[in-house]
mmCIF file of C-alpha atoms in Angstrom:
data_model
loop_
_atom_site.group_PDB
_atom_site.id
_atom_site.type_symbol
_atom_site.label_atom_id
_atom_site.label_comp_id
_atom_site.label_asym_id
_atom_site.label_seq_id
_atom_site.Cartn_x
_atom_site.Cartn_y
_atom_site.Cartn_z
ATOM 1 C CA MET S 359 0.116 0.174 -0.065
ATOM 2 C CA MET S 360 1.654 3.322 -1.047
ATOM 3 C CA VAL S 361 0.124 6.490 0.190
ATOM 4 C CA ALA S 362 -0.700 9.496 -2.015
ATOM 5 C CA ASP S 363 2.757 12.144 -1.156
ATOM 6 C CA PRO S 364 5.340 9.701 -0.943
ATOM 7 C CA VAL S 365 8.053 12.147 0.406
ATOM 8 C CA PHE S 366 5.761 13.779 2.607
ATOM 9 C CA SER S 367 5.803 10.132 4.421
ATOM 10 C CA TRP S 368 9.324 9.936 4.339
ATOM 11 C CA VAL S 369 9.405 12.578 6.149
ATOM 12 C CA VAL S 370 7.160 11.918 7.794
ATOM 13 C CA ALA S 371 8.926 8.116 8.837
ATOM 14 C CA VAL S 372 12.361 9.847 9.775
ATOM 15 C CA VAL S 373 10.018 13.020 11.403
ATOM 16 C CA VAL S 374 8.571 10.065 13.934
ATOM 17 C CA GLY S 375 11.781 7.684 13.915
ATOM 18 C CA LEU S 376 13.544 10.583 15.444
ATOM 19 C CA CYS S 377 10.185 11.429 18.362
ATOM 20 C CA VAL S 378 10.493 7.762 18.715
ATOM 21 C CA GLY S 379 14.430 7.836 19.131
ATOM 22 C CA SER S 380 14.197 10.367 21.387
ATOM 23 C CA PHE S 381 11.914 8.428 24.018
ATOM 24 C CA ILE S 382 14.178 6.019 23.714
ATOM 25 C CA ASN S 383 16.570 7.486 25.258
ATOM 26 C CA VAL S 384 13.983 8.549 28.107
ATOM 27 C CA VAL S 385 13.244 4.458 28.033
ATOM 28 C CA ILE S 386 17.323 3.209 28.211
ATOM 29 C CA HIS S 387 18.077 5.637 31.162
ATOM 30 C CA ARG S 388 14.450 5.428 33.436
ATOM 31 C CA VAL S 389 13.411 1.766 33.160
ATOM 32 C CA PRO S 390 16.871 1.161 34.980
ATOM 33 C CA ARG S 391 16.199 3.061 37.546
ATOM 34 C CA MET S 392 12.605 2.196 37.826
ATOM 35 C CA LEU S 393 13.605 -1.534 38.311
ATOM 36 C CA GLU S 394 15.568 0.209 40.852
ATOM 37 C CA ARG S 395 13.142 1.614 42.757
ATOM 38 C CA GLN S 396 10.864 -1.259 42.783
ATOM 39 C CA TRP S 397 13.347 -3.806 44.502
ATOM 40 C CA GLN S 398 14.192 -1.387 47.656
ATOM 41 C CA ALA S 399 10.430 -1.114 48.340
ATOM 42 C CA GLN S 400 9.984 -5.010 47.417
ATOM 43 C CA CYS S 401 13.110 -5.375 49.927
ATOM 44 C CA ALA S 402 12.536 -2.806 52.649
ATOM 45 C CA GLU S 403 8.325 -4.816 53.074
ATOM 46 C CA LEU S 404 10.310 -8.021 53.307
ATOM 47 C CA ALA S 405 12.570 -6.943 55.955
ATOM 48 C CA GLY S 406 9.267 -5.053 57.594
ATOM 49 C CA ALA S 407 11.043 -2.158 57.677
ATOM 50 C CA ALA S 408 8.294 0.973 56.998
ATOM 51 C CA VAL S 409 7.758 1.756 53.506
ATOM 52 C CA GLN S 410 8.400 5.879 52.810
ATOM 53 C CA ASP S 411 6.438 7.109 50.494
ATOM 54 C CA ALA S 412 9.062 8.430 47.270
ATOM 55 C CA PRO S 413 8.261 10.724 44.520
ATOM 56 C CA ARG S 414 6.588 9.264 41.389
ATOM 57 C CA TYR S 415 9.121 8.342 39.090
ATOM 58 C CA ASN S 416 7.518 7.024 36.075
ATOM 59 C CA LEU S 417 8.537 7.499 31.679
ATOM 60 C CA VAL S 418 6.469 10.674 32.542
ATOM 61 C CA VAL S 419 7.452 11.904 35.459
ATOM 62 C CA PRO S 420 9.644 14.249 36.913
ATOM 63 C CA ARG S 421 10.351 16.226 33.402
ATOM 64 C CA SER S 422 13.628 15.321 32.631
ATOM 65 C CA ALA S 423 16.807 17.656 33.658
ATOM 66 C CA CYS S 424 20.033 17.640 33.266
ATOM 67 C CA PRO S 425 21.831 15.348 35.715
ATOM 68 C CA SER S 426 24.746 17.468 36.571
ATOM 69 C CA CYS S 427 22.971 20.951 37.581
ATOM 70 C CA GLY S 428 19.213 19.776 37.866
ATOM 71 C CA ARG S 429 17.618 22.057 35.152
ATOM 72 C CA PRO S 430 14.984 20.990 33.589
ATOM 73 C CA ILE S 431 14.599 21.062 30.354
ATOM 74 C CA ARG S 432 12.650 23.525 28.402
ATOM 75 C CA ALA S 433 11.016 22.002 25.190
ATOM 76 C CA ILE S 434 13.190 23.574 23.073
ATOM 77 C CA GLU S 435 16.330 21.690 24.382
ATOM 78 C CA ASN S 436 14.556 18.269 22.994
ATOM 79 C CA VAL S 437 14.179 18.488 19.399
ATOM 80 C CA PRO S 438 16.222 14.918 18.508
ATOM 81 C CA VAL S 439 20.079 16.325 16.955
ATOM 82 C CA LEU S 440 18.939 19.109 16.686
ATOM 83 C CA SER S 441 18.779 21.010 20.080
ATOM 84 C CA TRP S 442 22.667 18.079 21.086
ATOM 85 C CA VAL S 443 23.984 20.054 17.924
ATOM 86 C CA VAL S 444 22.736 23.390 18.485
ATOM 87 C CA LEU S 445 24.026 23.183 22.453
ATOM 88 C CA ARG S 446 27.585 21.900 20.999
ATOM 89 C CA GLY S 447 26.251 18.607 23.440
ATOM 90 C CA LYS S 448 26.527 20.912 26.532
ATOM 91 C CA CYS S 449 23.706 21.690 29.131
ATOM 92 C CA ALA S 450 22.063 25.401 28.765
ATOM 93 C CA GLY S 451 22.397 25.494 31.811
ATOM 94 C CA CYS S 452 25.923 24.691 33.128
ATOM 95 C CA GLY S 453 27.260 24.282 30.582
ATOM 96 C CA ALA S 454 28.195 20.028 31.309
ATOM 97 C CA ALA S 455 28.720 17.972 28.550
ATOM 98 C CA ILE S 456 25.489 16.002 26.959
ATOM 99 C CA SER S 457 26.221 12.914 26.086
ATOM 100 C CA ALA S 458 26.128 11.494 22.258
ATOM 101 C CA ARG S 459 24.626 8.795 22.583
ATOM 102 C CA TYR S 460 21.261 10.728 22.968
ATOM 103 C CA PRO S 461 21.679 11.537 19.543
ATOM 104 C CA VAL S 462 22.901 8.456 18.583
ATOM 105 C CA VAL S 463 19.729 6.741 20.035
ATOM 106 C CA GLU S 464 17.457 8.933 18.527
ATOM 107 C CA ILE S 465 19.317 8.854 14.959
ATOM 108 C CA LEU S 466 18.805 5.247 14.992
ATOM 109 C CA GLY S 467 15.155 5.404 15.672
ATOM 110 C CA ALA S 468 14.952 7.264 12.305
ATOM 111 C CA LEU S 469 16.821 4.783 10.238
ATOM 112 C CA ALA S 470 14.594 1.974 11.665
ATOM 113 C CA ALA S 471 11.971 3.789 10.084
ATOM 114 C CA VAL S 472 13.251 4.114 7.485
ATOM 115 C CA ALA S 473 14.637 0.858 7.199
ATOM 116 C CA VAL S 474 10.854 -1.240 7.175
ATOM 117 C CA ILE S 475 9.419 1.076 4.809
ATOM 118 C CA ALA S 476 11.762 0.123 2.425
ATOM 119 C CA GLN S 477 11.645 -3.409 3.282
ATOM 120 C CA PHE S 478 7.972 -3.022 3.433
ATOM 121 C CA GLY S 479 6.568 -0.579 2.404
ATOM 122 C CA PHE S 480 3.719 2.346 3.722
ATOM 123 C CA THR S 481 2.234 -1.242 5.536
ATOM 124 C CA VAL S 482 1.194 -2.532 8.687
ATOM 125 C CA LYS S 483 3.818 -4.870 8.515
ATOM 126 C CA ALA S 484 6.508 -2.221 8.332
ATOM 127 C CA LEU S 485 4.774 -0.152 11.582
ATOM 128 C CA ALA S 486 4.946 -3.788 13.398
ATOM 129 C CA ALA S 487 8.548 -3.779 12.026
ATOM 130 C CA ALA S 488 8.995 -0.924 13.157
ATOM 131 C CA LEU S 489 8.034 -0.990 16.773
ATOM 132 C CA LEU S 490 10.320 -4.784 17.266
ATOM 133 C CA LEU S 491 13.109 -2.293 16.188
ATOM 134 C CA TRP S 492 12.399 0.415 18.545
ATOM 135 C CA SER S 493 12.199 -2.081 21.231
ATOM 136 C CA LEU S 494 15.479 -3.814 20.398
ATOM 137 C CA LEU S 495 17.399 -0.444 20.481
ATOM 138 C CA ALA S 496 16.358 -0.178 23.840
ATOM 139 C CA LEU S 497 17.008 -3.402 25.419
ATOM 140 C CA THR S 498 20.133 -3.226 23.278
ATOM 141 C CA PHE S 499 21.219 -0.198 25.270
ATOM 142 C CA ILE S 500 19.094 -0.922 28.712
ATOM 143 C CA ASP S 501 21.562 -4.374 28.963
ATOM 144 C CA PHE S 502 24.879 -2.561 27.708
ATOM 145 C CA ASP S 503 24.448 -0.374 30.436
ATOM 146 C CA THR S 504 22.974 -2.779 33.605
ATOM 147 C CA GLN S 505 23.463 -6.066 32.242
ATOM 148 C CA LEU S 506 19.461 -6.379 33.092
ATOM 149 C CA LEU S 507 16.956 -7.075 30.318
ATOM 150 C CA PRO S 508 13.893 -5.206 31.950
ATOM 151 C CA ASP S 509 11.030 -8.222 32.367
ATOM 152 C CA ASN S 510 8.787 -5.300 31.435
ATOM 153 C CA ILE S 511 9.929 -4.759 27.699
ATOM 154 C CA THR S 512 10.684 -8.899 26.651
ATOM 155 C CA GLN S 513 7.437 -9.833 28.043
ATOM 156 C CA PRO S 514 5.103 -7.397 25.777
ATOM 157 C CA LEU S 515 7.484 -7.320 22.531
ATOM 158 C CA LEU S 516 7.075 -11.866 22.784
ATOM 159 C CA TRP S 517 3.279 -11.414 23.100
ATOM 160 C CA ALA S 518 3.231 -8.525 20.343
ATOM 161 C CA GLY S 519 5.369 -11.126 18.433
ATOM 162 C CA LEU S 520 2.114 -13.489 18.884
ATOM 163 C CA VAL S 521 -0.529 -11.105 17.696
ATOM 164 C CA VAL S 522 0.975 -10.203 14.841
ATOM 165 C CA ASN S 523 1.494 -13.614 13.166
ATOM 166 C CA VAL S 524 -2.551 -13.847 14.147
ATOM 167 C CA TRP S 525 -2.485 -12.637 10.528
ATOM 168 C CA GLY S 526 0.403 -14.010 9.640
ATOM 169 C CA LEU S 527 2.202 -10.562 9.498
ATOM 170 C CA PHE S 528 5.624 -12.058 9.441
ATOM 171 C CA VAL S 529 4.951 -16.182 9.856
ATOM 172 C CA PRO S 530 2.365 -18.425 10.663
ATOM 173 C CA LEU S 531 1.347 -18.716 14.191
ATOM 174 C CA ALA S 532 2.352 -22.474 14.766
ATOM 175 C CA SER S 533 5.711 -21.235 13.633
ATOM 176 C CA ALA S 534 5.643 -18.238 16.171
ATOM 177 C CA VAL S 535 4.310 -20.197 18.933
ATOM 178 C CA ILE S 536 7.217 -22.535 18.345
ATOM 179 C CA GLY S 537 10.081 -20.237 17.532
ATOM 180 C CA ALA S 538 8.755 -18.790 21.817
ATOM 181 C CA VAL S 539 8.831 -21.618 23.056
ATOM 182 C CA ALA S 540 12.340 -23.043 21.462
ATOM 183 C CA GLY S 541 14.097 -20.252 21.825
ATOM 184 C CA TYR S 542 13.587 -20.134 25.394
ATOM 185 C CA LEU S 543 14.219 -23.939 25.744
ATOM 186 C CA SER S 544 17.372 -23.888 23.821
ATOM 187 C CA LEU S 545 19.369 -20.957 26.128
ATOM 188 C CA TRP S 546 17.701 -22.620 29.024
ATOM 189 C CA VAL S 547 19.009 -25.703 28.013
ATOM 190 C CA VAL S 548 22.620 -24.105 27.097
ATOM 191 C CA TYR S 549 22.369 -21.696 30.901
ATOM 192 C CA TRP S 550 21.927 -25.392 32.497
ATOM 193 C CA ALA S 551 24.432 -27.598 30.890
ATOM 194 C CA PHE S 552 27.159 -24.769 31.200
ATOM 195 C CA LYS S 553 26.237 -23.834 34.960
ATOM 196 C CA LEU S 554 26.898 -27.648 35.441
ATOM 197 C CA VAL S 555 30.010 -27.903 33.747
ATOM 198 C CA THR S 556 31.488 -24.567 35.258
ATOM 199 C CA GLY S 557 29.699 -23.828 38.056
ATOM 200 C CA LYS S 558 28.615 -19.802 36.455
ATOM 201 C CA GLU S 559 26.078 -18.429 34.649
ATOM 202 C CA GLY S 560 27.179 -17.995 31.537
ATOM 203 C CA MET S 561 23.629 -15.798 30.511
ATOM 204 C CA GLY S 562 21.253 -14.266 32.635
ATOM 205 C CA TYR S 563 16.978 -15.088 32.024
ATOM 206 C CA GLY S 564 16.172 -12.384 30.467
ATOM 207 C CA ASP S 565 18.446 -13.464 27.483
ATOM 208 C CA PHE S 566 15.933 -16.537 27.080
ATOM 209 C CA LYS S 567 13.310 -14.659 26.901
ATOM 210 C CA LEU S 568 14.305 -11.667 24.215
ATOM 211 C CA LEU S 569 15.382 -14.645 22.201
ATOM 212 C CA ALA S 570 11.923 -16.533 22.695
ATOM 213 C CA ALA S 571 10.000 -12.964 21.606
ATOM 214 C CA LEU S 572 12.924 -12.785 18.782
ATOM 215 C CA GLY S 573 11.342 -16.486 17.680
ATOM 216 C CA ALA S 574 7.361 -15.567 18.840
ATOM 217 C CA TRP S 575 8.119 -12.856 16.081
ATOM 218 C CA LEU S 576 10.344 -14.585 14.013
ATOM 219 C CA GLY S 577 8.994 -18.152 13.408
ATOM 220 C CA TRP S 578 11.189 -21.106 14.589
ATOM 221 C CA GLN S 579 13.374 -21.165 11.816
ATOM 222 C CA MET S 580 14.360 -17.592 12.367
ATOM 223 C CA LEU S 581 16.148 -19.361 15.604
ATOM 224 C CA LEU S 582 19.744 -20.845 14.324
ATOM 225 C CA PRO S 583 19.944 -17.851 12.127
ATOM 226 C CA ILE S 584 19.704 -15.390 14.988
ATOM 227 C CA VAL S 585 22.176 -17.467 17.341
ATOM 228 C CA LEU S 586 25.134 -17.821 14.844
ATOM 229 C CA LEU S 587 24.573 -14.139 14.013
ATOM 230 C CA SER S 588 24.813 -13.807 17.581
ATOM 231 C CA SER S 589 27.632 -15.462 18.739
ATOM 232 C CA ALA S 590 29.925 -13.597 15.403
ATOM 233 C CA VAL S 591 28.871 -10.205 16.257
ATOM 234 C CA GLY S 592 29.729 -10.757 19.875
ATOM 235 C CA ALA S 593 33.144 -12.308 19.568
ATOM 236 C CA LEU S 594 33.753 -9.707 16.771
ATOM 237 C CA ILE S 595 32.723 -6.909 18.965
ATOM 238 C CA GLY S 596 34.742 -8.800 22.716
ATOM 239 C CA ILE S 597 37.988 -9.140 20.069
ATOM 240 C CA SER S 598 37.827 -5.895 18.953
ATOM 241 C CA LEU S 599 36.948 -4.363 22.787
ATOM 242 C CA ILE S 600 40.215 -6.091 24.083
ATOM 243 C CA ALA S 601 42.614 -5.270 21.421
ATOM 244 C CA LEU S 602 40.813 -1.743 20.477
ATOM 245 C CA ARG S 603 40.510 -0.669 24.579
ATOM 246 C CA GLY S 604 42.015 -3.033 26.405
ATOM 247 C CA ARG S 605 39.194 -4.405 28.037
ATOM 248 C CA ASP S 606 39.721 -7.229 31.314
ATOM 249 C CA ARG S 607 38.542 -10.971 29.710
ATOM 250 C CA THR S 608 37.452 -11.494 32.620
ATOM 251 C CA VAL S 609 35.081 -9.201 32.950
ATOM 252 C CA PRO S 610 31.693 -10.297 30.987
ATOM 253 C CA LEU S 611 29.127 -9.019 28.456
ATOM 254 C CA ALA S 612 25.517 -9.008 27.660
ATOM 255 C CA PHE S 613 24.663 -11.337 25.497
ATOM 256 C CA GLY S 614 21.687 -9.082 24.501
ATOM 257 C CA PRO S 615 23.370 -6.737 22.409
ATOM 258 C CA TYR S 616 24.354 -9.570 19.689
ATOM 259 C CA LEU S 617 20.987 -11.224 19.956
ATOM 260 C CA ALA S 618 19.147 -7.842 19.203
ATOM 261 C CA ILE S 619 21.822 -6.955 16.461
ATOM 262 C CA ALA S 620 21.507 -10.556 15.060
ATOM 263 C CA GLY S 621 17.444 -10.697 15.559
ATOM 264 C CA ALA S 622 17.037 -7.037 13.006
ATOM 265 C CA LEU S 623 19.370 -8.104 10.089
ATOM 266 C CA ALA S 624 17.893 -11.450 10.746
ATOM 267 C CA LEU S 625 14.452 -9.682 10.157
ATOM 268 C CA PHE S 626 15.340 -8.388 6.678
ATOM 269 C CA TRP S 627 17.552 -11.207 5.544
ATOM 270 C CA GLY S 628 17.168 -14.092 7.925
ATOM 271 C CA GLN S 629 15.267 -16.012 4.293
ATOM 272 C CA ALA S 630 18.204 -15.983 2.741
ATOM 273 C CA LEU S 631 20.057 -17.761 5.527
ATOM 274 C CA ILE S 632 17.523 -19.874 5.993
ATOM 275 C CA LYS S 633 17.470 -21.474 2.304
ATOM 276 C CA LEU S 634 20.363 -21.814 3.117
ATOM 277 C CA TYR S 635 20.143 -24.835 5.760
ATOM 278 C CA LEU S 636 15.982 -24.918 4.856
ATOM 279 C CA PRO S 637 16.412 -25.539 0.603
#
């Protein structure tokens, strides 16, 4: 399905992608802190301590502010990419540096929108694919920062994959259900086998759920390409970090970002990979 004015629609897609990328920055920053507050409240409750009412903290409240001086960020200073460029990467109040990650995530959000439209056209399938990529983008940076893959993102993502495939948007529903189950169990088996042999945990439960979600979106046939791609990407990035930045080899690397990158690659080129082993 094409629209009357494709140029205008492409512009809208880029703007929407930039705005979603800006929101993803909020998700990346706040979701781990929201979880930490929940865990602290639960621990206090289990310990029988009085739980004090804390100020509201979610994806909407409080307003975004400079982490250095606490100055609220005005709307004009929150325009994706443009504000960061105009402010030269510094807070308008105290002059503290603003990480370049913010515009990078916003640009990646826009590129995701452009990529899915180029692949699937102006369709419902493109919108669903964009939601998948935006979720993977948030999970990638959260896991990179905290080595956490929050359930409040991975679990809705899994259910969303099953729902969109009720109508066979990406794969038949049976393939999606089997993909979700096989995705979870495959890494679960690897986890326990590694733990029994070494006595250590090789990955977290969030990785199981993320692969299950990718299986729900893309089907069980895509699981092998995703695992192989994630291993290759992880090895490449890990070796690069050790060689270029002197990263300590004993420090564990989050596996979620590599699964997310592999899932994004499989979304676009997975069918070609499947034909290599399922002709």
